[in-house]
């Protein structure tokens, strides 16, 4: 009996409100999942991540297999115990990070061999080993191993990578061995080609997965290309399974993804932008490096439900950013993650109330109005 299940509770247009129930707690969708690449959401205590409203966070096979090693994490009780996060964790399969980080990569039908970007030691990642690593980490939602290519790309290259990913999906499903206490997602590939995307979605459904990720986006294409691919492909995915847009994105990408039927999102952007002095608010993004904040005693947003948006002056946040003080990264990471959770929480409420169109329009208008 599958212990991880998805329930759709409301729709508004293509937008969906749902919930994934897992033995470690529920995930309310649309969901934004903070990225905890190497077993930590940078500059945040796990309790603080939860307090922003996050139901689930991400870990990463590539980073954790290199350091501290999957077998070591398993011997220490699994990733939840290791990092003191007892709620759900989703892990990526590692292929994307190998292609973007590792050295001396060699991709064959069997899998990918590479040298660690840390110390140059040699590794192999196959569909079977990726499932084994994610199972050792005791992840609640795991990904097939896939090949993601950057856009723009030749059609025959997109076709080759998509077809390889379907064969790896089949091997991943076999290696998953129908585990009941976690979900396995297939990953739709096919670049920006509608016919290839359809073939990928159909191929994955004939294998059968607990959820469907949409990969191969957020890899350099314009936003309108990403939105077109989403509009075309989400109607071709099963309505009763979660859809996860990998690596996306900025707030306007997420709003557009929700409007096109996506349930789950992850991105390093809120935490990375926080470490670089950018604060996300309902007025849009504010660059606190800018000298215009030097004498501004006002808080970021005194109407925000987040105390961190009310208690610090812009001048002080500017000071922390300019001096590269650690507190600056801490405060702005929390502010940005809390904003992303506020955005998705309001989207969930809007879908339940059948007012997604108004919500989207109001949100975009506030962003366009810009900072006070
Ligand atoms: C993290 C991420 C971002 C963007 C795209 C992808 C992808 O296509 N496949 C995987 N496994 N991960 C991805």
Coordinates of C-alpha atoms and ligand atoms in Angstrom, one line a residue:
X1 CA 0.0 0.0 0.0
X2 CA 1.6 3.3 -1.2
X3 CA 2.3 5.5 1.8
X4 CA 3.0 8.6 -0.3
X5 CA -0.2 9.8 -2.1
X6 CA -1.3 12.9 -4.0
X7 CA -4.8 14.4 -3.6
X8 CA -6.1 17.1 -5.9
X9 CA -8.6 19.3 -3.9
X10 CA -9.3 22.3 -6.2
X11 CA -8.6 23.6 -9.7
X12 CA -9.1 27.1 -11.2
X13 CA -8.4 27.1 -14.9
X14 CA -5.2 25.1 -15.3
X15 CA -4.0 26.0 -11.8
X16 CA -4.3 23.2 -9.1
X17 CA -4.5 23.0 -5.4
X18 CA -3.4 19.7 -3.9
X19 CA -1.6 17.8 -1.2
X20 CA 1.0 15.1 -1.1
X21 CA 0.7 13.0 2.1
X22 CA 3.9 11.2 3.3
X23 CA 4.8 9.4 6.4
X24 CA 6.9 12.4 7.4
X25 CA 4.1 15.0 6.9
X26 CA 2.1 16.7 4.2
X27 CA 3.2 18.9 1.3
X28 CA 0.7 21.5 0.3
X29 CA 0.7 22.3 -3.5
X30 CA 1.5 24.5 -5.3
X31 CA 4.7 24.2 -3.3
X32 CA 8.0 26.0 -3.3
X33 CA 10.8 23.7 -2.1
X34 CA 13.9 25.4 -0.7
X35 CA 17.2 23.9 -1.9
X36 CA 19.4 22.3 0.7
X37 CA 22.0 21.0 -1.8
X38 CA 24.6 19.5 0.5
X39 CA 22.3 18.8 3.4
X40 CA 21.8 22.4 4.4
X41 CA 19.7 25.3 3.2
X42 CA 22.5 27.9 3.2
X43 CA 22.5 30.4 6.1
X44 CA 19.3 28.9 7.6
X45 CA 18.6 26.7 10.6
X46 CA 16.2 23.9 9.6
X47 CA 13.6 25.3 12.2
X48 CA 13.8 28.7 10.4
X49 CA 13.2 27.0 7.0
X50 CA 10.1 25.3 8.5
X51 CA 9.0 28.7 10.0
X52 CA 9.0 30.3 6.6
X53 CA 6.2 27.8 5.7
X54 CA 8.2 25.2 3.8
X55 CA 6.7 21.6 3.9
X56 CA 9.6 20.0 2.0
X57 CA 13.2 20.8 1.0
X58 CA 15.7 19.4 -1.5
X59 CA 18.9 17.5 -1.1
X60 CA 21.2 16.6 -4.0
X61 CA 22.6 13.2 -5.0
X62 CA 25.6 14.6 -6.8
X63 CA 26.9 16.7 -3.9
X64 CA 26.0 14.2 -1.1
X65 CA 27.6 11.2 -3.0
X66 CA 30.9 13.2 -3.1
X67 CA 30.7 14.6 0.4
X68 CA 30.0 13.0 2.9
X69 CA 29.0 9.9 0.8
X70 CA 25.6 8.2 0.6
X71 CA 26.7 5.1 2.6
X72 CA 28.1 7.4 5.3
X73 CA 24.8 9.4 5.5
X74 CA 22.9 6.1 5.7
X75 CA 25.1 4.8 8.5
X76 CA 24.4 8.1 10.4
X77 CA 20.6 7.4 10.1
X78 CA 19.8 9.0 6.8
X79 CA 19.6 12.5 5.5
X80 CA 16.6 13.6 7.8
X81 CA 18.5 12.6 11.0
X82 CA 21.8 13.9 9.6
X83 CA 20.5 17.4 9.0
X84 CA 17.8 17.6 11.7
X85 CA 14.9 18.0 9.2
X86 CA 12.2 15.4 10.0
X87 CA 9.7 16.6 7.3
X88 CA 9.7 15.4 3.6
X89 CA 12.9 15.7 1.5
X90 CA 13.0 15.5 -2.3
X91 CA 16.3 14.6 -4.0
X92 CA 17.4 15.1 -7.5
X93 CA 19.1 12.2 -9.3
X94 CA 22.4 13.9 -9.9
X95 CA 22.7 13.9 -13.7
X96 CA 21.9 17.5 -14.1
X97 CA 24.6 18.5 -11.6
X98 CA 27.2 16.1 -13.1
X99 CA 26.7 17.8 -16.5
X100 CA 27.0 21.3 -14.9
X101 CA 29.6 20.8 -12.3
X102 CA 31.8 17.7 -12.7
X103 CA 35.0 17.4 -14.7
X104 CA 35.9 15.0 -17.4
X105 CA 32.4 13.7 -17.9
X106 CA 31.7 10.7 -20.1
X107 CA 28.1 9.8 -20.9
X108 CA 27.3 6.4 -22.3
X109 CA 24.2 4.2 -22.5
X110 CA 25.2 2.7 -19.2
X111 CA 25.3 6.1 -17.3
X112 CA 27.8 8.9 -16.7
X113 CA 31.4 8.7 -15.4
X114 CA 33.1 11.8 -14.1
X115 CA 35.7 13.3 -11.9
X116 CA 34.7 15.1 -8.7
X117 CA 34.9 18.9 -9.0
X118 CA 36.2 18.8 -5.4
X119 CA 39.2 16.4 -5.5
X120 CA 39.2 14.9 -9.0
X121 CA 38.3 11.3 -7.8
X122 CA 36.5 9.2 -10.3
X123 CA 32.8 8.2 -10.0
X124 CA 30.1 6.5 -12.0
X125 CA 26.4 7.4 -11.9
X126 CA 23.9 5.0 -13.5
X127 CA 20.1 4.9 -13.1
X128 CA 20.6 2.0 -10.7
X129 CA 23.3 3.7 -8.6
X130 CA 21.2 7.0 -8.5
X131 CA 18.2 5.1 -7.1
X132 CA 20.4 3.3 -4.6
X133 CA 21.9 6.6 -3.4
X134 CA 18.5 8.3 -3.0
X135 CA 17.3 5.3 -1.2
X136 CA 20.3 5.3 1.1
X137 CA 19.6 9.0 1.8
X138 CA 16.0 7.9 2.7
X139 CA 14.5 10.6 0.5
X140 CA 10.7 10.8 0.3
X141 CA 10.5 11.8 -3.4
X142 CA 13.2 10.6 -5.7
X143 CA 14.0 11.3 -9.3
X144 CA 15.0 9.1 -12.3
X145 CA 18.4 9.7 -13.7
X146 CA 18.0 11.8 -16.9
X147 CA 20.1 13.7 -19.4
X148 CA 19.3 17.4 -19.4
X149 CA 20.7 19.5 -22.3
X150 CA 21.0 23.3 -22.5
X151 CA 18.9 25.3 -24.9
X152 CA 19.1 26.2 -27.8
X153 CA 20.0 22.8 -29.2
X154 CA 19.7 20.9 -32.5
X155 CA 16.5 18.8 -32.7
X156 CA 18.5 15.6 -33.2
X157 CA 20.4 16.3 -30.0
X158 CA 17.2 17.0 -28.1
X159 CA 15.7 13.8 -29.5
X160 CA 18.8 11.7 -28.6
X161 CA 18.8 13.0 -25.0
X162 CA 15.1 12.5 -24.6
X163 CA 15.1 9.0 -25.9
X164 CA 18.1 8.1 -23.6
X165 CA 16.2 9.6 -20.7
X166 CA 13.2 7.3 -21.4
X167 CA 15.5 4.3 -21.4
X168 CA 17.0 5.5 -18.1
X169 CA 13.5 6.1 -16.8
X170 CA 12.7 2.4 -17.4
X171 CA 15.9 1.3 -15.6
X172 CA 15.2 3.7 -12.7
X173 CA 11.7 2.3 -12.3
X174 CA 13.1 -1.3 -12.3
X175 CA 15.8 -0.4 -9.7
X176 CA 13.1 1.5 -7.6
X177 CA 11.6 -1.9 -7.0
X178 CA 8.1 -0.5 -6.2
X179 CA 9.1 0.9 -2.8
X180 CA 6.0 1.9 -0.9
X181 CA 7.4 4.6 1.5
X182 CA 8.7 7.0 -1.2
X183 CA 7.6 8.4 -4.6
X184 CA 9.6 8.0 -7.8
X185 CA 9.2 10.7 -10.5
X186 CA 9.9 10.4 -14.2
X187 CA 11.4 13.5 -15.9
X188 CA 9.9 14.8 -19.1
X189 CA 12.6 16.0 -21.6
X190 CA 12.5 17.1 -25.2
X191 CA 13.8 20.6 -25.2
X192 CA 11.5 23.2 -26.8
X193 CA 10.1 20.8 -29.3
X194 CA 6.4 20.0 -28.7
X195 CA 6.5 16.6 -30.5
X196 CA 9.5 15.4 -28.6
X197 CA 8.0 16.6 -25.3
X198 CA 4.8 14.7 -26.2
X199 CA 6.8 11.5 -27.0
X200 CA 8.6 11.9 -23.7
X201 CA 5.4 12.3 -21.6
X202 CA 3.8 9.3 -23.4
X203 CA 6.9 7.2 -22.9
X204 CA 7.1 7.9 -19.2
X205 CA 3.4 7.3 -18.7
X206 CA 3.7 3.9 -20.3
X207 CA 6.3 3.0 -17.7
X208 CA 4.3 4.6 -14.9
X209 CA 5.5 7.0 -12.2
X210 CA 4.2 8.5 -8.9
X211 CA 4.8 12.0 -10.3
X212 CA 6.1 13.7 -13.4
X213 CA 8.9 16.3 -13.4
X214 CA 9.3 18.7 -16.3
X215 CA 13.1 18.9 -16.9
X216 CA 15.2 20.6 -19.5
X217 CA 13.8 24.1 -18.7
X218 CA 15.4 26.9 -16.8
X219 CA 18.5 26.1 -18.9
X220 CA 18.9 29.4 -20.7
X221 CA 15.7 29.6 -22.7
X222 CA 13.5 32.8 -22.7
X223 CA 10.6 32.8 -20.3
X224 CA 8.0 32.7 -23.1
X225 CA 9.6 29.5 -24.5
X226 CA 9.4 27.9 -21.0
X227 CA 5.7 29.0 -20.7
X228 CA 4.9 27.6 -24.2
X229 CA 6.4 24.2 -23.3
X230 CA 4.5 24.2 -20.0
X231 CA 1.2 25.1 -21.7
X232 CA 1.6 22.3 -24.2
X233 CA 2.8 19.6 -21.9
X234 CA 0.9 19.8 -18.6
X235 CA -2.4 18.8 -20.3
X236 CA -0.7 15.7 -21.5
X237 CA 0.3 14.6 -18.0
X238 CA -2.0 12.6 -15.7
X239 CA -4.2 15.0 -13.6
X240 CA -4.0 12.8 -10.6
X241 CA -0.2 12.9 -10.3
X242 CA 2.0 15.8 -9.1
X243 CA 3.9 17.9 -11.7
X244 CA 7.3 19.3 -10.7
X245 CA 9.0 22.0 -12.7
X246 CA 12.7 21.6 -11.9
X247 CA 15.0 24.5 -11.1
X248 CA 12.3 27.2 -11.4
X249 CA 12.5 30.0 -10.5
X250 CA 12.0 33.7 -9.9
X251 CA 8.6 34.7 -8.5
X252 CA 7.1 35.6 -11.9
X253 CA 8.3 32.2 -13.3
X254 CA 6.5 30.4 -10.4
X255 CA 3.3 32.4 -10.8
X256 CA 3.3 31.6 -14.6
X257 CA 4.0 28.0 -13.8
X258 CA 1.1 27.7 -11.4
X259 CA -1.2 29.3 -14.0
X260 CA -0.1 26.5 -16.4
X261 CA -0.8 23.6 -14.1
X262 CA 2.5 23.0 -12.2
X263 CA 2.3 21.8 -8.6
X264 CA 5.9 21.9 -7.3
X265 CA 8.9 24.2 -7.8
X266 CA 12.5 24.4 -6.5
X267 CA 15.2 27.0 -7.1
X268 CA 18.4 28.2 -5.5
X269 CA 17.4 31.7 -6.5
X270 CA 15.9 33.0 -3.2
X271 CA 18.8 31.9 -1.1
X272 CA 21.5 32.8 -3.7
X273 CA 19.9 36.2 -4.3
X274 CA 19.8 36.8 -0.5
X275 CA 23.5 36.1 -0.3
X276 CA 24.0 38.7 -3.1
X277 CA 22.0 41.5 -1.4
X278 CA 18.7 41.1 -3.2
X279 CA 15.4 41.1 -1.2
X280 CA 12.2 39.8 -2.6
X281 CA 9.1 41.6 -1.5
X282 CA 5.5 42.1 -2.7
X283 CA 6.9 45.2 -4.5
X284 CA 9.3 43.0 -6.4
X285 CA 13.0 42.7 -5.9
X286 CA 15.0 45.4 -4.1
X287 CA 18.8 45.5 -4.6
X288 CA 20.2 46.5 -1.2
X289 CA 23.7 47.0 -2.6
X290 CA 22.3 50.2 -4.2
X291 CA 23.6 53.4 -2.5
X292 CA 20.1 54.8 -2.5
X293 CA 19.4 52.8 0.7
X294 CA 22.3 54.2 2.7
X295 CA 20.3 56.7 4.7
X296 CA 16.9 55.0 4.4
X297 CA 15.6 54.3 8.0
X298 CA 12.4 52.6 6.6
X299 CA 12.0 48.8 6.9
X300 CA 11.6 46.8 3.8
X301 CA 7.8 46.4 4.2
X302 CA 6.1 47.4 7.5
X303 CA 2.9 45.7 6.3
X304 CA 4.7 42.3 5.8
X305 CA 3.7 39.4 8.1
X306 CA 7.4 38.6 8.3
X307 CA 9.1 40.4 11.3
X308 CA 12.4 40.4 9.3
X309 CA 10.7 42.8 6.8
X310 CA 9.7 45.1 9.6
X311 CA 12.5 45.2 12.2
X312 CA 15.6 46.2 10.1
X313 CA 16.1 49.5 8.4
X314 CA 17.1 49.5 4.7
X315 CA 20.2 51.4 5.7
X316 CA 21.2 48.6 8.1
X317 CA 20.5 45.9 5.5
X318 CA 22.5 48.0 3.0
X319 CA 25.4 48.2 5.5
X320 CA 25.3 44.4 6.1
X321 CA 25.4 43.7 2.4
X322 CA 28.2 46.2 1.6
X323 CA 30.3 44.9 4.5
X324 CA 29.5 41.3 3.5
X325 CA 28.5 40.5 7.1
X326 CA 27.2 37.0 7.6
X327 CA 24.0 38.4 9.2
X328 CA 23.1 40.0 5.8
X329 CA 23.0 36.5 4.1
X330 CA 21.0 35.1 7.0
X331 CA 18.4 37.9 7.1
X332 CA 17.9 38.1 3.3
X333 CA 17.8 34.4 2.8
X334 CA 15.0 34.2 5.4
X335 CA 13.2 37.2 3.8
X336 CA 13.4 35.7 0.4
X337 CA 12.3 32.1 1.4
X338 CA 9.5 33.6 3.4
X339 CA 8.3 35.6 0.4
X340 CA 8.3 32.6 -1.8
X341 CA 6.2 30.7 0.7
X342 CA 3.9 33.6 1.1
X343 CA 3.4 33.7 -2.7
X344 CA 2.6 30.0 -3.0
X345 CA 0.4 30.1 0.1
X346 CA -1.6 32.9 -1.4
X347 CA -1.8 31.1 -4.7
X348 CA -3.2 28.0 -2.9
X349 CA -5.9 30.2 -1.2
X350 CA -6.7 31.9 -4.5
X351 CA -7.2 28.6 -6.3
X352 CA -9.4 27.3 -3.5
X353 CA -11.5 30.6 -3.8
X354 CA -11.6 30.4 -7.6
X355 CA -9.9 33.8 -7.9
X356 CA -6.5 32.7 -9.4
X357 CA -6.9 35.2 -12.3
X358 CA -7.5 38.2 -10.0
X359 CA -4.7 37.0 -7.7
X360 CA -2.2 36.8 -10.6
X361 CA -3.3 40.2 -11.9
X362 CA -3.0 41.9 -8.4
X363 CA 0.4 40.3 -7.8
X364 CA 1.8 41.4 -11.1
X365 CA 0.5 44.9 -10.6
X366 CA 2.2 45.2 -7.2
X367 CA 5.5 43.9 -8.8
X368 CA 5.1 46.4 -11.6
X369 CA 4.4 49.3 -9.2
X370 CA 7.8 48.6 -7.8
X371 CA 9.3 49.7 -4.6
X372 CA 7.7 52.5 -2.5
Ligands
LIG1 C1 17.8 20.6 -11.0 C2 17.3 20.7 -12.5 C3 17.1 21.9 -13.0 C4 16.7 22.1 -14.3 C5 16.5 20.9 -15.1 C6 16.7 19.7 -14.6 C7 16.6 18.4 -15.4 O1 16.2 18.5 -16.6 N1 16.9 17.3 -14.8 C8 17.3 17.2 -13.5 N2 17.5 15.9 -13.0 N3 17.4 18.3 -12.7 C9 17.2 19.5 -13.3

